[in-house]
Coordinates of C-alpha atoms and ligand atoms in Angstrom, one line a residue:
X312 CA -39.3 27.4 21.2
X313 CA -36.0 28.6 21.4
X314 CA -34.4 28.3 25.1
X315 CA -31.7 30.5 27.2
X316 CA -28.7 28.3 28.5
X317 CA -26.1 30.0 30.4
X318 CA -26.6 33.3 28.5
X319 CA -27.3 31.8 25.0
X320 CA -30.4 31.6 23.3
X321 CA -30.7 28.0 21.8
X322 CA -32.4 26.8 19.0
X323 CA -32.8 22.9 18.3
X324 CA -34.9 21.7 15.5
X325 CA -36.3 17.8 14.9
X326 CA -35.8 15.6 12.3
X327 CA -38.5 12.9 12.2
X328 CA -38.3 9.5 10.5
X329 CA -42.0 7.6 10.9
X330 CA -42.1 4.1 10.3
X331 CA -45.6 3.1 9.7
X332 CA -46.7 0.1 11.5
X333 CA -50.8 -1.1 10.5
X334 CA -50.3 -4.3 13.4
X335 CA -50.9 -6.5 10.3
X336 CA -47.1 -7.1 8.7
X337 CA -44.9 -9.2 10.9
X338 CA -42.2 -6.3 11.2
X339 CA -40.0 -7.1 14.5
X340 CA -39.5 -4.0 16.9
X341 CA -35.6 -3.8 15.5
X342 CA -36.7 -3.4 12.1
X343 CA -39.2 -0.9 12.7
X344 CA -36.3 1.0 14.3
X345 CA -34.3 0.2 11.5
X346 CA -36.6 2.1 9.0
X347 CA -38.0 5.1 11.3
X348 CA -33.8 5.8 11.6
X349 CA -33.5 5.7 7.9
X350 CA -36.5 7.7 7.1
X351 CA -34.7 10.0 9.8
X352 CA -31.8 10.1 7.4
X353 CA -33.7 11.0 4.8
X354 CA -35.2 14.0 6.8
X355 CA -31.5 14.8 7.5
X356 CA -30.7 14.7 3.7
X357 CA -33.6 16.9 3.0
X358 CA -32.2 19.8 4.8
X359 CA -33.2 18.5 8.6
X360 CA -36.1 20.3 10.3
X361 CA -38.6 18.1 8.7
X362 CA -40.3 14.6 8.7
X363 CA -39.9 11.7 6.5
X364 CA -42.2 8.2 6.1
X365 CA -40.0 5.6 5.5
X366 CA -40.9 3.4 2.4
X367 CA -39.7 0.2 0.6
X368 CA -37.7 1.9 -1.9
X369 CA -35.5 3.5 0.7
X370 CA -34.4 0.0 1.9
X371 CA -33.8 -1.0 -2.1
X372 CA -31.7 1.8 -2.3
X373 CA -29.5 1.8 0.6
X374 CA -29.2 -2.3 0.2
X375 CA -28.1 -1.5 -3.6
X376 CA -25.5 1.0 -2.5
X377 CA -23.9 -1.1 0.5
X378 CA -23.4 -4.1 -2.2
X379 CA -22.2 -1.7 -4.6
X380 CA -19.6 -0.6 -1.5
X381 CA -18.6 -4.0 -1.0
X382 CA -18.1 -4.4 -4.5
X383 CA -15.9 -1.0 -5.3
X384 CA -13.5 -2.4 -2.1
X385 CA -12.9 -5.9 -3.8
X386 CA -13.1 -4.3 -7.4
X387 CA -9.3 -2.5 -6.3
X388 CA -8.3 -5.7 -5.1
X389 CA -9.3 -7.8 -8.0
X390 CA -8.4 -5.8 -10.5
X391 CA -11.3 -5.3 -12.1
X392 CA -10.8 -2.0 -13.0
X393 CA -8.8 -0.9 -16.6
X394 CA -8.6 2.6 -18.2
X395 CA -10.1 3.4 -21.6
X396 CA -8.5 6.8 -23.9
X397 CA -10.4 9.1 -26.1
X398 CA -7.8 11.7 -28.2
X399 CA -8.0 14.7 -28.7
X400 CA -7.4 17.0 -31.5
X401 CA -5.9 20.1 -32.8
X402 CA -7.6 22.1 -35.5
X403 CA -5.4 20.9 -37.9
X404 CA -6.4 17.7 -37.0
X405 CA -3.2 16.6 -35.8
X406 CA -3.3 14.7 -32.0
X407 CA -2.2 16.6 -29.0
X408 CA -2.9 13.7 -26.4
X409 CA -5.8 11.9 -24.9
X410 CA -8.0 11.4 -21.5
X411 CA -8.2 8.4 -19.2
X412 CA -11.6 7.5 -18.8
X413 CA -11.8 4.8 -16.1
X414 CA -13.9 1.3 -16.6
X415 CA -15.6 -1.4 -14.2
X416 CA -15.6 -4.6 -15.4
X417 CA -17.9 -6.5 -12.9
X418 CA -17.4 -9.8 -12.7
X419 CA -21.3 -10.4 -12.5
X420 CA -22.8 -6.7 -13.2
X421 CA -20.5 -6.4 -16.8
X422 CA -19.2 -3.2 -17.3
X423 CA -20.1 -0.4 -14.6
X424 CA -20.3 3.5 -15.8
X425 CA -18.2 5.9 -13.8
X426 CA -21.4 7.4 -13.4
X427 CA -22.7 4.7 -11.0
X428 CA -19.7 4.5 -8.8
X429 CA -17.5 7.3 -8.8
X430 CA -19.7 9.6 -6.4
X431 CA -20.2 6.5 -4.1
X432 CA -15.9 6.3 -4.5
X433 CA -15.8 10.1 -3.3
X434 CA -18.5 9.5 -0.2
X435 CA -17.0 6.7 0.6
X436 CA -13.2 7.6 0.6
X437 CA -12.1 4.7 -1.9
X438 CA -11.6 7.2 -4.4
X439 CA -8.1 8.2 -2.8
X440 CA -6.7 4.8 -3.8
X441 CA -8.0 4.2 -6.8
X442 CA -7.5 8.0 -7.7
X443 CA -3.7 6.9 -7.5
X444 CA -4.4 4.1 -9.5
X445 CA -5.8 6.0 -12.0
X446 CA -3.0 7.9 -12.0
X447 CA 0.0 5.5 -11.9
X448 CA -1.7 3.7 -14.8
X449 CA -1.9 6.4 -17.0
X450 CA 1.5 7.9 -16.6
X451 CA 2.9 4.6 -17.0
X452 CA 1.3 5.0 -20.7
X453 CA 2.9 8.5 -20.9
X454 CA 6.4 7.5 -20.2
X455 CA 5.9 4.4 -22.6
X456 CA 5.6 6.8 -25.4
X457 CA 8.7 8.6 -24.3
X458 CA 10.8 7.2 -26.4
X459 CA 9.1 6.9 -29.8
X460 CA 9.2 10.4 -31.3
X461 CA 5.9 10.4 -33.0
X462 CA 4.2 9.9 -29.6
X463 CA 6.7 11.7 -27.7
X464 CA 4.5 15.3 -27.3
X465 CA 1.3 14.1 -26.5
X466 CA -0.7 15.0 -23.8
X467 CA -2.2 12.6 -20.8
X468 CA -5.1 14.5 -18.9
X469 CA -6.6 12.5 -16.0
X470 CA -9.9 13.2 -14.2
X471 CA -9.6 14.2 -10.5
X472 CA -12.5 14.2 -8.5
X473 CA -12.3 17.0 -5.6
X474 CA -12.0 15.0 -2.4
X475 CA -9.3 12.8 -4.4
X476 CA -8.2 16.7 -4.8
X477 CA -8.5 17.5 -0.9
X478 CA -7.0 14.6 0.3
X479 CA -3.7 15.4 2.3
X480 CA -1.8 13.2 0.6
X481 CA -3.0 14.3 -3.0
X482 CA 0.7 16.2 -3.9
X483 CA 2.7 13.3 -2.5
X484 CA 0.9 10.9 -4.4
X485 CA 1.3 13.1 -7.8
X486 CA 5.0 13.6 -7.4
X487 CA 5.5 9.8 -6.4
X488 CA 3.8 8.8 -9.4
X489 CA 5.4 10.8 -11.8
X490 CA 9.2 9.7 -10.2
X491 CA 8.0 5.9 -10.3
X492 CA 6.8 5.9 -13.8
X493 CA 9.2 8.5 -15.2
X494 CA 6.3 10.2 -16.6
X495 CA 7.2 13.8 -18.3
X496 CA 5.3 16.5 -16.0
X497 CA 4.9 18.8 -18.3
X498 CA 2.7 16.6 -20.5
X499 CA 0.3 15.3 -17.3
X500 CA -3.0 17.8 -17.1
X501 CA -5.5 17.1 -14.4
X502 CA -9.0 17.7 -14.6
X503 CA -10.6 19.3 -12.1
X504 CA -14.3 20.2 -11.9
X505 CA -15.6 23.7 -11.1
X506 CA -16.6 22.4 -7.3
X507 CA -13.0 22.0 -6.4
X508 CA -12.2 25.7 -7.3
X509 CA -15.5 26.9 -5.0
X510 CA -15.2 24.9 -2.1
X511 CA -12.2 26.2 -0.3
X512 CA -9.8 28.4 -2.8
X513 CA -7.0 29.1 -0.7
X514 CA -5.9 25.4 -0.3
X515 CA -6.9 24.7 -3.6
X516 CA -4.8 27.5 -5.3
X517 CA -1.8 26.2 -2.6
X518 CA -2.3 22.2 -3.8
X519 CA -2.3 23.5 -7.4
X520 CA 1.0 25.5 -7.0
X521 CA 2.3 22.9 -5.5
X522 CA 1.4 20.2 -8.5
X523 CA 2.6 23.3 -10.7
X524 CA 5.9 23.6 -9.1
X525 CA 6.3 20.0 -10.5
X526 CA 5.3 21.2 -14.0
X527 CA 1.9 19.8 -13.9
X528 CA -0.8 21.5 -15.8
X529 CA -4.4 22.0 -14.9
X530 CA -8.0 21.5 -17.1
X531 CA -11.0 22.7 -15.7
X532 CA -13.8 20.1 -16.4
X533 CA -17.3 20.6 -17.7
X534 CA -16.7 24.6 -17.7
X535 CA -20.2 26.1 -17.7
X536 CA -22.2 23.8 -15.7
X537 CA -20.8 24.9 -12.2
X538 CA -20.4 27.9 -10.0
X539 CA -16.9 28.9 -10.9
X540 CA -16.8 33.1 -10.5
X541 CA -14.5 34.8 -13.2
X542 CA -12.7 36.0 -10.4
X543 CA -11.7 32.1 -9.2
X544 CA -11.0 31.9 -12.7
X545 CA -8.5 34.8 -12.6
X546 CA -7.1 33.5 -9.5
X547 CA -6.5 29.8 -10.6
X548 CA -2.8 28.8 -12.4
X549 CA -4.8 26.8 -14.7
X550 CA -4.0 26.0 -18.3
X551 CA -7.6 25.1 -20.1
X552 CA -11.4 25.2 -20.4
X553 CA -13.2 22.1 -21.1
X554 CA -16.3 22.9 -22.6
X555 CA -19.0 21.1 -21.3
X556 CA -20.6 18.6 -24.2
X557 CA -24.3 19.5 -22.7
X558 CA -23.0 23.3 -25.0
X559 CA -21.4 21.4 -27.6
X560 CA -24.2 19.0 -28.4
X561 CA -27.3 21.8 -29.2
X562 CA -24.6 24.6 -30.4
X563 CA -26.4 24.1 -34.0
X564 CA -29.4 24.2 -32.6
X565 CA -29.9 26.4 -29.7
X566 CA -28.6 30.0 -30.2
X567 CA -28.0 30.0 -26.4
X568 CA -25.5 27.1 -26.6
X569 CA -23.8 28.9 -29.4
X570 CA -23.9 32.2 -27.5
X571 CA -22.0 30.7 -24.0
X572 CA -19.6 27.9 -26.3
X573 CA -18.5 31.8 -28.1
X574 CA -18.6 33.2 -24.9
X575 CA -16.5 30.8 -23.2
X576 CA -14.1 30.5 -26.2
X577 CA -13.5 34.7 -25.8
X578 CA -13.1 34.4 -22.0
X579 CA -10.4 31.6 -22.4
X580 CA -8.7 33.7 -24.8
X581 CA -8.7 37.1 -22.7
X582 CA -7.3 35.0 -19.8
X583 CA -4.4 33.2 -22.0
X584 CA -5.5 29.5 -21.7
X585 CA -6.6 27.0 -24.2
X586 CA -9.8 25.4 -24.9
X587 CA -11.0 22.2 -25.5
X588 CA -14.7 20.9 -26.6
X589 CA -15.6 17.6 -25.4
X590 CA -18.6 15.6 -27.0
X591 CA -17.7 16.9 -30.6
X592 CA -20.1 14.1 -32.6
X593 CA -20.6 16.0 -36.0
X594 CA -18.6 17.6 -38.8
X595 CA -20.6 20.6 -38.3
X596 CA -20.4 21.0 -34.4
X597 CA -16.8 20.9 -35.1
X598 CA -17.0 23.2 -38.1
X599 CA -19.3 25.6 -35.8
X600 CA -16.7 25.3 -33.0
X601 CA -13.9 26.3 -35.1
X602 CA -15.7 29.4 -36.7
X603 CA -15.9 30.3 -33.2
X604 CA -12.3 30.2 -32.3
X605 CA -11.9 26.8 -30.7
X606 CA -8.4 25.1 -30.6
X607 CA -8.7 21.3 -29.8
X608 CA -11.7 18.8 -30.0
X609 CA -12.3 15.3 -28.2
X610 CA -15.5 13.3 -29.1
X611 CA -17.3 10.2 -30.8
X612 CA -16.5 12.5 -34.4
X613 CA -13.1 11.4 -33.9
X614 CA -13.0 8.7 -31.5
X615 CA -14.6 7.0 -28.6
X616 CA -12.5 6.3 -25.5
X617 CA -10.6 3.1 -26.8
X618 CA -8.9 0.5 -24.8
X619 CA -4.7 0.7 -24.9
X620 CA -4.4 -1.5 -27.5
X621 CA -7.1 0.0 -29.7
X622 CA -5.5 3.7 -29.2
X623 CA -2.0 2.3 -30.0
X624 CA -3.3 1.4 -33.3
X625 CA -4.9 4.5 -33.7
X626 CA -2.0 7.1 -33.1
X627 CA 0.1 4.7 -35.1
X628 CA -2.4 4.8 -37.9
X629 CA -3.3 9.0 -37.2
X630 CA 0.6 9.7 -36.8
X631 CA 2.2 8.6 -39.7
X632 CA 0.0 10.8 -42.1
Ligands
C2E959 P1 -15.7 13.7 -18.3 O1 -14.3 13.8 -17.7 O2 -16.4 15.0 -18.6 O3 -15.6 12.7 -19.5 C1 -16.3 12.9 -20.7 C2 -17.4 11.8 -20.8 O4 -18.0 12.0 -22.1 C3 -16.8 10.4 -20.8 O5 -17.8 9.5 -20.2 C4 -16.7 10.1 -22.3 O6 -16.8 8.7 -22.6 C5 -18.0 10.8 -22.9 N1 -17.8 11.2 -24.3 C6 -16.7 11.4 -25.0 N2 -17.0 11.8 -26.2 C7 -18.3 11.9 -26.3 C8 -19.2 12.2 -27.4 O7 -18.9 12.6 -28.5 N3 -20.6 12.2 -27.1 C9 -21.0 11.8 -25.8 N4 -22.3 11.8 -25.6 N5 -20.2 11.5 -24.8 C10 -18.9 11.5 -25.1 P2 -17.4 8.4 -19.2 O8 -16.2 7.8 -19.6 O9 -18.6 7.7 -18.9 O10 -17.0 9.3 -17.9 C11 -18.0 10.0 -17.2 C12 -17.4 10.9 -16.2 O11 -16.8 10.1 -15.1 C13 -16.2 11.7 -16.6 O12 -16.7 12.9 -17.3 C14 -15.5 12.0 -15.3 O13 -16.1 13.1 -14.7 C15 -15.7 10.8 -14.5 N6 -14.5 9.9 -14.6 C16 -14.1 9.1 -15.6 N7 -12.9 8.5 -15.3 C17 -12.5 9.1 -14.1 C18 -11.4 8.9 -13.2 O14 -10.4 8.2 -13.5 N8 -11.4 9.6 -12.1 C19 -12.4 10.4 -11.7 N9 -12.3 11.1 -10.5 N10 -13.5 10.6 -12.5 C20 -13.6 9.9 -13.7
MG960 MG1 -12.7 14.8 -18.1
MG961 MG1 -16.4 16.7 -19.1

């Protein structure tokens, strides 16, 4: 029921965690508190104002993710981590540049997918430094290739998750970065995702101007797949649309796919930036994009992500034709 204090009606609502206890299991008191608070949590998680049971496979999980933690925070010190770099292409085939893709190489778990650690990164605040590492790393790569002529114009684009994005110290770090390594601005493209543009667009237009005051362009990541409005889009000094390869991959098949990949590529060109495809595989995806009106391509057709080495013998083989 809600109830009146000092002129205000309140409302407070429960979240309930139950620990089941049958009198049977030797459970101690502490450990039964233990799982009716994470059961609680899970009510939380679910929107609060409801009830959770706790179960086994909550434990597993939160065990796995703590070890995971511990993991990621010796992973930076260990250097365990190394970037990978797909190219991309222009229609003519020719290379305009390449992404970082960042890699996990586990001393005991092998090789870890950003997938499984980049979201525990962001919750858990790690991703600021090795955001920055991420960074440094591939600009140094940039300004390697600064003075060889054939290598000189390409491109670097780096991911950048949003609360690397929010973090107060995100421009500083850019601009430190790029005077350390020497790395051309102009050729550095960060890739955001469509949450960083929703969540608060004042401060991410302002970070963004700021970056772009250094000459640093902008990408905007799986387009498509979030919540972006086309009057964000308007607002936004970016430079490209990445279309998301969940399009690309049924754009053969499904005449929906083909219908938003077209309508993307139009909007792109009605508001003067490029447009990129990721997860080109086949000939005829990219034939299918081109008809359409696409300008560059990245994807397994061309290359996977390759480590330094690999993509050094790459452009050097790609170009000199
Ligand atoms: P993303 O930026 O959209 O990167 C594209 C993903 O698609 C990469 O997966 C890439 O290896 C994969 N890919 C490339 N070509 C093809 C293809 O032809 N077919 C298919 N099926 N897949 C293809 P990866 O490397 O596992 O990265 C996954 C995601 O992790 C990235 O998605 C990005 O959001 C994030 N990520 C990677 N590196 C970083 C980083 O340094 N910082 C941050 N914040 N996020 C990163
Ligand atoms: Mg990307
Ligand atoms: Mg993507």
């Amino acid at each position: 029921m809600p109830y009146p204090l000092q002129g205000y009606q309140y409302r407070s609502t429960p979240s309930i965690g139950i620990a089941p206890f049958t009198g049977t299991e030797s459970t101690t008191v502490s450990e039964l508190l233990k799982q009716a608070d994470l059961a609680m949590y899970q009510a939380k998680a679910a929107g609060r104002n409801t009830l959770r049971f706790f179960d086994p496979q909550m434990q597993a999980v939160v065990t796995a993710r703590a070890a995971l933690e511990t993991d990621l925070r010796a992973a930076l010190a260990q250097d365990e981590f190394f970037l990978h770099f797909q190219p991309q292409l222009r229609q003519s085939g020719a290379i305009a540049g390449v992404e970082a893709l960042l890699r996990w190489k586990h001393t005991q778990r092998g090789m870890v997918p950003p997938s499984d650690f980049i979201a525990l990164a962001e919750e858990t605040g790690l991703i600021v430094p090795l955001g920055r590492w991420v960074l440094h790393h591939a600009c140094k790569l940039l300004a390697s290739w600064q003075n060889d002529p054939l290598r000189r114009d390409l491109t670097m684009a780096v991911n950048v998750s949003s609360s690397q994005f929010r973090s107060p110290s995100f421009v500083d770090d850019v601009a430190r970065v790029l005077a350390i390594t020497g790395a051309p601005s102009g050729q550095l493209k960060l890739e955001l995702t469509e949450s960083v543009l929703v969540e608060d667009m004042e401060s991410t237009i302002a970070t963004m101007e700021a970056l772009r005051a250094y000459g640093v362009g902008f990408s905007l990541d799986d387009f498509g797949t979030g919540y972006s409005s086309l009057s964000y889009l308007k607002r936004m000094p970016l430079d490209q649309l990445k279309i998301d390869q969940s399009f690309v991959r049924d754009v053969l098949s499904d005449p929906n796919d083909a219908a938003i990949v077209h309508t993307i590529i139009g909007l792109s060109r009605s508001l003067g930036l490029d447009v990129i495809a990721e997860g080109v595989e086949t000939e005829e995806q990219r034939i299918s994009l081109g008809e359409a009106g696409c300008d560059l391509y990245q994807g397994y057709l061309f290359s996977k992500p390759l480590p330094v080495a690999d993509l050094e013998a790459f452009l050097t083989q790609a170009l000199k034709g």
